[in-house]
């Protein structure tokens, strides 16, 4: 069966520090992968999506970047975190036309 | 551009009563519609979807949704609410003609459902 993992589950970082969040998918190949951010426990904002290795599309200009170094790995990064980067980050993938979500990473920037 | 509206930030319902969470959408073609549920500090869980066919779609945990093309609505319903149904509910739409193989979903802002014992 297909599963999606996110690491770490929670993270507290100071302003100006770097960031690396990882998403990995098991049980499938060449999935479409997505990064979302959810602020204040409400609406989701699509940040990036990827249809294959090395292919990244950015939906919102911001302080973040994404990379897909392997088929089933999707990484969200920042060189210098801002307070406004705090939120709940969700990775998702597509199977049979449906999006399935990982457990999420809670990021707090202090 | 596609959009989704969930007009209620919060819905309160007594346990055992029927519940409805409202969703309206805007898309250029025939929509693909979805409902997701989110429990605190968890990822979103898929509940149900409408692609084509019967307007009444049945999903997980006893939930169903009715697609109404004339009213561009896709309201989530359940005949008898449980306290464990308390969560955040998201409606989402995908325009099948959005192209680029991106399968992007546009989500509503979410509706917090509270089921009161």
PDB file of C-alpha atoms in Angstrom:
ATOM      1  CA  UNK A   1       0.000   0.000   0.000  1.00  0.00           C
ATOM      2  CA  UNK A   2       1.013   3.569  -0.530  1.00  0.00           C
ATOM      3  CA  UNK A   3       2.094   5.688   2.418  1.00  0.00           C
ATOM      4  CA  UNK A   4       3.471   9.181   2.834  1.00  0.00           C
ATOM      5  CA  UNK A   5       5.883  10.280   5.532  1.00  0.00           C
ATOM      6  CA  UNK A   6       6.918  13.695   6.757  1.00  0.00           C
ATOM      7  CA  UNK A   7       9.874  14.542   8.932  1.00  0.00           C
ATOM      8  CA  UNK A   8      10.162  16.100  11.465  1.00  0.00           C
ATOM      9  CA  UNK A   9       6.734  16.150  13.097  1.00  0.00           C
ATOM     10  CA  UNK A  10       7.423  19.386  14.969  1.00  0.00           C
ATOM     11  CA  UNK A  11      10.160  21.998  14.714  1.00  0.00           C
ATOM     12  CA  UNK A  12      10.991  25.190  16.577  1.00  0.00           C
ATOM     13  CA  UNK A  13      13.502  27.426  14.849  1.00  0.00           C
ATOM     14  CA  UNK A  14      14.831  30.959  15.421  1.00  0.00           C
ATOM     15  CA  UNK A  15      14.309  33.688  12.871  1.00  0.00           C
ATOM     16  CA  UNK A  16      17.080  33.677  10.299  1.00  0.00           C
ATOM     17  CA  UNK A  17      17.919  29.989  10.630  1.00  0.00           C
ATOM     18  CA  UNK A  18      17.723  27.551   7.703  1.00  0.00           C
ATOM     19  CA  UNK A  19      14.966  25.017   7.160  1.00  0.00           C
ATOM     20  CA  UNK A  20      14.687  21.585   5.618  1.00  0.00           C
ATOM     21  CA  UNK A  21      11.467  19.566   5.711  1.00  0.00           C
ATOM     22  CA  UNK A  22      11.314  16.164   4.103  1.00  0.00           C
ATOM     23  CA  UNK A  23       8.490  14.246   2.511  1.00  0.00           C
ATOM     24  CA  UNK A  24       8.830  10.692   1.237  1.00  0.00           C
ATOM     25  CA  UNK A  25       6.325   8.414  -0.438  1.00  0.00           C
ATOM     26  CA  UNK A  26       6.320   4.619  -0.431  1.00  0.00           C
ATOM     27  CA  UNK A  27       4.534   2.135  -2.625  1.00  0.00           C
ATOM     28  CA  UNK A  28       4.333   4.135  -5.808  1.00  0.00           C
ATOM     29  CA  UNK A  29       6.526   5.570  -8.513  1.00  0.00           C
ATOM     30  CA  UNK A  30       6.649   8.955 -10.225  1.00  0.00           C
ATOM     31  CA  UNK A  31       3.901  10.525  -8.108  1.00  0.00           C
ATOM     32  CA  UNK A  32       2.802  14.147  -8.387  1.00  0.00           C
ATOM     33  CA  UNK A  33       3.867  15.731  -5.101  1.00  0.00           C
ATOM     34  CA  UNK A  34       2.664  18.898  -3.379  1.00  0.00           C
ATOM     35  CA  UNK A  35       3.644  21.165  -0.491  1.00  0.00           C
ATOM     36  CA  UNK A  36       0.921  23.106   1.298  1.00  0.00           C
ATOM     37  CA  UNK A  37       1.052  25.505   4.220  1.00  0.00           C
ATOM     38  CA  UNK A  38      -1.786  25.881   6.663  1.00  0.00           C
ATOM     39  CA  UNK A  39      -1.733  28.959   8.870  1.00  0.00           C
ATOM     40  CA  UNK A  40      -3.668  29.322  12.111  1.00  0.00           C
ATOM     41  CA  UNK A  41      -5.368  25.941  11.684  1.00  0.00           C
ATOM     42  CA  UNK A  42      -7.459  26.964   8.707  1.00  0.00           C
ATOM     43  CA  UNK A  43      -7.129  27.283   4.932  1.00  0.00           C
ATOM     44  CA  UNK A  44      -4.459  25.576   2.854  1.00  0.00           C
ATOM     45  CA  UNK A  45      -2.125  27.457   0.575  1.00  0.00           C
ATOM     46  CA  UNK A  46      -0.437  25.525  -2.210  1.00  0.00           C
ATOM     47  CA  UNK A  47       3.282  26.362  -2.177  1.00  0.00           C
ATOM     48  CA  UNK A  48       4.914  24.021  -4.694  1.00  0.00           C
ATOM     49  CA  UNK A  49       4.160  21.009  -6.790  1.00  0.00           C
ATOM     50  CA  UNK A  50       6.314  18.571  -8.699  1.00  0.00           C
ATOM     51  CA  UNK A  51       5.426  16.188 -11.519  1.00  0.00           C
ATOM     52  CA  UNK A  52       8.842  14.512 -11.610  1.00  0.00           C
ATOM     53  CA  UNK A  53      12.479  14.504 -10.507  1.00  0.00           C
ATOM     54  CA  UNK A  54      13.966  17.970 -10.706  1.00  0.00           C
ATOM     55  CA  UNK A  55      10.660  19.512 -11.811  1.00  0.00           C
ATOM     56  CA  UNK A  56       9.318  22.141  -9.420  1.00  0.00           C
ATOM     57  CA  UNK A  57       6.509  24.611  -9.939  1.00  0.00           C
ATOM     58  CA  UNK A  58       6.097  27.475  -7.504  1.00  0.00           C
ATOM     59  CA  UNK A  59       2.637  28.789  -6.824  1.00  0.00           C
ATOM     60  CA  UNK A  60       3.441  31.650  -4.471  1.00  0.00           C
ATOM     61  CA  UNK A  61       6.605  33.794  -4.435  1.00  0.00           C
ATOM     62  CA  UNK A  62       8.075  33.611  -0.966  1.00  0.00           C
ATOM     63  CA  UNK A  63      10.982  32.805   1.291  1.00  0.00           C
ATOM     64  CA  UNK A  64      10.812  29.085   0.563  1.00  0.00           C
ATOM     65  CA  UNK A  65      12.106  26.729  -2.106  1.00  0.00           C
ATOM     66  CA  UNK A  66      11.503  23.095  -2.978  1.00  0.00           C
ATOM     67  CA  UNK A  67      13.514  20.326  -4.525  1.00  0.00           C
ATOM     68  CA  UNK A  68      12.884  16.804  -5.711  1.00  0.00           C
ATOM     69  CA  UNK A  69      16.201  14.973  -5.701  1.00  0.00           C
ATOM     70  CA  UNK A  70      14.636  11.518  -5.986  1.00  0.00           C
ATOM     71  CA  UNK A  71      11.417  10.151  -7.433  1.00  0.00           C
ATOM     72  CA  UNK A  72       9.729   9.693  -4.063  1.00  0.00           C
ATOM     73  CA  UNK A  73      11.371  12.505  -2.095  1.00  0.00           C
ATOM     74  CA  UNK A  74      10.205  16.098  -1.906  1.00  0.00           C
ATOM     75  CA  UNK A  75      12.051  18.668   0.203  1.00  0.00           C
ATOM     76  CA  UNK A  76      10.964  22.103   1.374  1.00  0.00           C
ATOM     77  CA  UNK A  77      13.755  24.508   2.293  1.00  0.00           C
ATOM     78  CA  UNK A  78      14.589  27.999   3.364  1.00  0.00           C
ATOM     79  CA  UNK A  79      17.911  29.782   3.771  1.00  0.00           C
ATOM     80  CA  UNK A  80      16.600  32.236   6.375  1.00  0.00           C
ATOM     81  CA  UNK A  81      13.322  31.714   8.172  1.00  0.00           C
ATOM     82  CA  UNK A  82      10.889  34.555   8.851  1.00  0.00           C
ATOM     83  CA  UNK A  83       8.288  34.758  11.604  1.00  0.00           C
ATOM     84  CA  UNK A  84       5.623  34.522   8.911  1.00  0.00           C
ATOM     85  CA  UNK A  85       6.918  31.078   7.899  1.00  0.00           C
ATOM     86  CA  UNK A  86       5.326  29.567  11.011  1.00  0.00           C
ATOM     87  CA  UNK A  87       2.539  27.138  10.228  1.00  0.00           C
ATOM     88  CA  UNK A  88       1.570  23.569   9.563  1.00  0.00           C
ATOM     89  CA  UNK A  89       3.235  22.169   6.452  1.00  0.00           C
ATOM     90  CA  UNK A  90       1.552  19.361   4.597  1.00  0.00           C
ATOM     91  CA  UNK A  91       2.919  17.180   1.841  1.00  0.00           C
ATOM     92  CA  UNK A  92       0.492  15.457  -0.486  1.00  0.00           C
ATOM     93  CA  UNK A  93       0.545  13.138  -3.459  1.00  0.00           C
ATOM     94  CA  UNK A  94      -1.865  12.094  -6.144  1.00  0.00           C
ATOM     95  CA  UNK A  95      -3.247   8.621  -6.660  1.00  0.00           C
ATOM     96  CA  UNK A  96      -6.218   7.825  -8.864  1.00  0.00           C
ATOM     97  CA  UNK A  97      -7.023  11.527  -9.141  1.00  0.00           C
ATOM     98  CA  UNK A  98      -7.217  12.031  -5.384  1.00  0.00           C
ATOM     99  CA  UNK A  99      -4.809  13.881  -3.152  1.00  0.00           C
ATOM    100  CA  UNK A 100      -3.588  12.049  -0.069  1.00  0.00           C
ATOM    101  CA  UNK A 101      -1.860  13.963   2.685  1.00  0.00           C
ATOM    102  CA  UNK A 102       1.019  13.246   5.001  1.00  0.00           C
ATOM    103  CA  UNK A 103       0.809  13.774   8.763  1.00  0.00           C
ATOM    104  CA  UNK A 104       2.287  17.270   8.564  1.00  0.00           C
ATOM    105  CA  UNK A 105       5.091  19.245  10.209  1.00  0.00           C
ATOM    106  CA  UNK A 106       4.320  21.939  12.772  1.00  0.00           C
ATOM    107  CA  UNK A 107       6.878  24.736  12.321  1.00  0.00           C
ATOM    108  CA  UNK A 108       7.200  27.514  14.891  1.00  0.00           C
ATOM    109  CA  UNK A 109       9.584  30.351  14.122  1.00  0.00           C
ATOM    110  CA  UNK A 110      10.550  32.425  17.171  1.00  0.00           C
TER     111      UNK A 110
ATOM    112  CA  UNK B   1      -9.902  30.420 -12.221  1.00  0.00           C
ATOM    113  CA  UNK B   2     -11.483  27.898  -9.913  1.00  0.00           C
ATOM    114  CA  UNK B   3     -12.639  28.799  -6.418  1.00  0.00           C
ATOM    115  CA  UNK B   4     -14.413  27.271  -3.442  1.00  0.00           C
ATOM    116  CA  UNK B   5     -16.473  28.966  -0.762  1.00  0.00           C
ATOM    117  CA  UNK B   6     -17.379  27.551   2.609  1.00  0.00           C
ATOM    118  CA  UNK B   7     -19.709  30.219   3.969  1.00  0.00           C
ATOM    119  CA  UNK B   8     -19.685  29.030   7.580  1.00  0.00           C
ATOM    120  CA  UNK B   9     -16.577  29.271   9.720  1.00  0.00           C
ATOM    121  CA  UNK B  10     -18.211  27.106  12.361  1.00  0.00           C
ATOM    122  CA  UNK B  11     -21.165  24.754  12.577  1.00  0.00           C
ATOM    123  CA  UNK B  12     -22.558  23.532  15.887  1.00  0.00           C
ATOM    124  CA  UNK B  13     -24.904  20.564  16.029  1.00  0.00           C
ATOM    125  CA  UNK B  14     -26.242  18.368  18.810  1.00  0.00           C
ATOM    126  CA  UNK B  15     -25.210  14.740  18.875  1.00  0.00           C
ATOM    127  CA  UNK B  16     -27.710  12.570  17.033  1.00  0.00           C
ATOM    128  CA  UNK B  17     -29.003  15.431  14.883  1.00  0.00           C
ATOM    129  CA  UNK B  18     -28.374  15.654  11.157  1.00  0.00           C
ATOM    130  CA  UNK B  19     -25.505  17.859  10.063  1.00  0.00           C
ATOM    131  CA  UNK B  20     -24.782  19.864   6.928  1.00  0.00           C
ATOM    132  CA  UNK B  21     -21.551  21.612   6.013  1.00  0.00           C
ATOM    133  CA  UNK B  22     -21.974  23.909   3.044  1.00  0.00           C
ATOM    134  CA  UNK B  23     -19.743  24.326   0.016  1.00  0.00           C
ATOM    135  CA  UNK B  24     -20.174  26.219  -3.242  1.00  0.00           C
ATOM    136  CA  UNK B  25     -17.737  26.258  -6.114  1.00  0.00           C
ATOM    137  CA  UNK B  26     -16.816  28.065  -9.289  1.00  0.00           C
ATOM    138  CA  UNK B  27     -15.057  26.337 -12.172  1.00  0.00           C
ATOM    139  CA  UNK B  28     -15.071  26.726 -15.911  1.00  0.00           C
ATOM    140  CA  UNK B  29     -15.970  23.150 -16.825  1.00  0.00           C
ATOM    141  CA  UNK B  30     -17.466  20.145 -15.089  1.00  0.00           C
ATOM    142  CA  UNK B  31     -15.887  20.035 -11.640  1.00  0.00           C
ATOM    143  CA  UNK B  32     -14.215  17.328  -9.672  1.00  0.00           C
ATOM    144  CA  UNK B  33     -15.246  17.911  -6.048  1.00  0.00           C
ATOM    145  CA  UNK B  34     -13.804  16.599  -2.814  1.00  0.00           C
ATOM    146  CA  UNK B  35     -14.337  16.683   0.935  1.00  0.00           C
ATOM    147  CA  UNK B  36     -11.537  16.243   3.437  1.00  0.00           C
ATOM    148  CA  UNK B  37     -11.541  16.145   7.238  1.00  0.00           C
ATOM    149  CA  UNK B  38      -8.723  17.290   9.518  1.00  0.00           C
ATOM    150  CA  UNK B  39      -8.350  16.416  13.175  1.00  0.00           C
ATOM    151  CA  UNK B  40      -6.108  18.619  15.371  1.00  0.00           C
ATOM    152  CA  UNK B  41      -2.436  18.521  14.379  1.00  0.00           C
ATOM    153  CA  UNK B  42      -3.089  15.891  11.746  1.00  0.00           C
ATOM    154  CA  UNK B  43      -2.983  15.772   7.984  1.00  0.00           C
ATOM    155  CA  UNK B  44      -6.122  15.909   5.887  1.00  0.00           C
ATOM    156  CA  UNK B  45      -8.078  12.694   5.402  1.00  0.00           C
ATOM    157  CA  UNK B  46     -10.069  12.042   2.251  1.00  0.00           C
ATOM    158  CA  UNK B  47     -13.815  11.617   2.840  1.00  0.00           C
ATOM    159  CA  UNK B  48     -15.431  11.467  -0.577  1.00  0.00           C
ATOM    160  CA  UNK B  49     -15.368  12.786  -4.119  1.00  0.00           C
ATOM    161  CA  UNK B  50     -17.657  13.552  -6.999  1.00  0.00           C
ATOM    162  CA  UNK B  51     -16.379  13.046 -10.520  1.00  0.00           C
ATOM    163  CA  UNK B  52     -19.451  12.092 -12.509  1.00  0.00           C
ATOM    164  CA  UNK B  53     -22.604  10.011 -12.172  1.00  0.00           C
ATOM    165  CA  UNK B  54     -25.039  10.038  -9.280  1.00  0.00           C
ATOM    166  CA  UNK B  55     -25.418  13.402  -7.613  1.00  0.00           C
ATOM    167  CA  UNK B  56     -25.449  11.801  -4.162  1.00  0.00           C
ATOM    168  CA  UNK B  57     -22.018  10.543  -3.217  1.00  0.00           C
ATOM    169  CA  UNK B  58     -21.407   8.321  -0.223  1.00  0.00           C
ATOM    170  CA  UNK B  59     -18.100   8.401   1.618  1.00  0.00           C
ATOM    171  CA  UNK B  60     -16.272   7.384   4.746  1.00  0.00           C
ATOM    172  CA  UNK B  61     -17.657   7.419   8.308  1.00  0.00           C
ATOM    173  CA  UNK B  62     -21.290   7.696   7.154  1.00  0.00           C
ATOM    174  CA  UNK B  63     -20.831  11.005   5.359  1.00  0.00           C
ATOM    175  CA  UNK B  64     -22.412  11.822   2.042  1.00  0.00           C
ATOM    176  CA  UNK B  65     -22.480  14.838  -0.228  1.00  0.00           C
ATOM    177  CA  UNK B  66     -24.933  16.069  -2.794  1.00  0.00           C
ATOM    178  CA  UNK B  67     -23.762  17.627  -6.028  1.00  0.00           C
ATOM    179  CA  UNK B  68     -26.120  20.299  -7.321  1.00  0.00           C
ATOM    180  CA  UNK B  69     -24.999  21.680 -10.653  1.00  0.00           C
ATOM    181  CA  UNK B  70     -27.622  24.415 -10.919  1.00  0.00           C
ATOM    182  CA  UNK B  71     -26.706  25.792  -7.514  1.00  0.00           C
ATOM    183  CA  UNK B  72     -22.976  25.000  -7.927  1.00  0.00           C
ATOM    184  CA  UNK B  73     -23.019  23.395  -4.510  1.00  0.00           C
ATOM    185  CA  UNK B  74     -21.562  20.293  -2.934  1.00  0.00           C
ATOM    186  CA  UNK B  75     -22.837  20.195   0.642  1.00  0.00           C
ATOM    187  CA  UNK B  76     -21.567  17.566   3.075  1.00  0.00           C
ATOM    188  CA  UNK B  77     -24.189  15.752   5.118  1.00  0.00           C
ATOM    189  CA  UNK B  78     -24.604  13.104   7.756  1.00  0.00           C
ATOM    190  CA  UNK B  79     -27.945  11.836   9.089  1.00  0.00           C
ATOM    191  CA  UNK B  80     -26.836  11.525  12.721  1.00  0.00           C
ATOM    192  CA  UNK B  81     -23.830  13.412  14.104  1.00  0.00           C
ATOM    193  CA  UNK B  82     -21.342  11.895  16.528  1.00  0.00           C
ATOM    194  CA  UNK B  83     -19.132  13.759  18.989  1.00  0.00           C
ATOM    195  CA  UNK B  84     -16.170  12.135  17.217  1.00  0.00           C
ATOM    196  CA  UNK B  85     -17.176  13.959  14.010  1.00  0.00           C
ATOM    197  CA  UNK B  86     -15.950  17.209  15.565  1.00  0.00           C
ATOM    198  CA  UNK B  87     -13.133  18.391  13.306  1.00  0.00           C
ATOM    199  CA  UNK B  88     -12.224  20.811  10.537  1.00  0.00           C
ATOM    200  CA  UNK B  89     -13.805  20.069   7.167  1.00  0.00           C
ATOM    201  CA  UNK B  90     -12.467  21.218   3.818  1.00  0.00           C
ATOM    202  CA  UNK B  91     -14.180  21.288   0.475  1.00  0.00           C
ATOM    203  CA  UNK B  92     -11.967  21.257  -2.615  1.00  0.00           C
ATOM    204  CA  UNK B  93     -12.418  21.527  -6.364  1.00  0.00           C
ATOM    205  CA  UNK B  94     -10.324  20.559  -9.341  1.00  0.00           C
ATOM    206  CA  UNK B  95     -10.899  21.809 -12.825  1.00  0.00           C
ATOM    207  CA  UNK B  96     -10.292  18.794 -15.069  1.00  0.00           C
ATOM    208  CA  UNK B  97      -9.317  21.202 -17.838  1.00  0.00           C
ATOM    209  CA  UNK B  98      -6.651  22.930 -15.762  1.00  0.00           C
ATOM    210  CA  UNK B  99      -4.050  21.171 -17.848  1.00  0.00           C
ATOM    211  CA  UNK B 100      -0.327  20.694 -17.233  1.00  0.00           C
ATOM    212  CA  UNK B 101      -1.040  17.404 -15.448  1.00  0.00           C
ATOM    213  CA  UNK B 102      -0.796  19.198 -12.163  1.00  0.00           C
ATOM    214  CA  UNK B 103      -4.063  17.943 -10.642  1.00  0.00           C
ATOM    215  CA  UNK B 104      -4.135  21.017  -8.485  1.00  0.00           C
ATOM    216  CA  UNK B 105      -6.882  21.276  -5.927  1.00  0.00           C
ATOM    217  CA  UNK B 106      -8.303  24.551  -4.701  1.00  0.00           C
ATOM    218  CA  UNK B 107      -9.461  24.334  -1.102  1.00  0.00           C
ATOM    219  CA  UNK B 108     -12.054  26.286   0.813  1.00  0.00           C
ATOM    220  CA  UNK B 109     -11.088  27.972   4.059  1.00  0.00           C
ATOM    221  CA  UNK B 110     -12.533  25.164   6.122  1.00  0.00           C
ATOM    222  CA  UNK B 111     -15.510  24.806   8.452  1.00  0.00           C
ATOM    223  CA  UNK B 112     -15.081  23.824  12.064  1.00  0.00           C
ATOM    224  CA  UNK B 113     -17.733  21.326  13.072  1.00  0.00           C
ATOM    225  CA  UNK B 114     -18.527  20.965  16.756  1.00  0.00           C
ATOM    226  CA  UNK B 115     -20.870  18.186  17.811  1.00  0.00           C
ATOM    227  CA  UNK B 116     -22.278  18.851  21.254  1.00  0.00           C
ATOM    228  CA  UNK B 117     -23.024  15.875  23.509  1.00  0.00           C
TER     229      UNK B 117
END
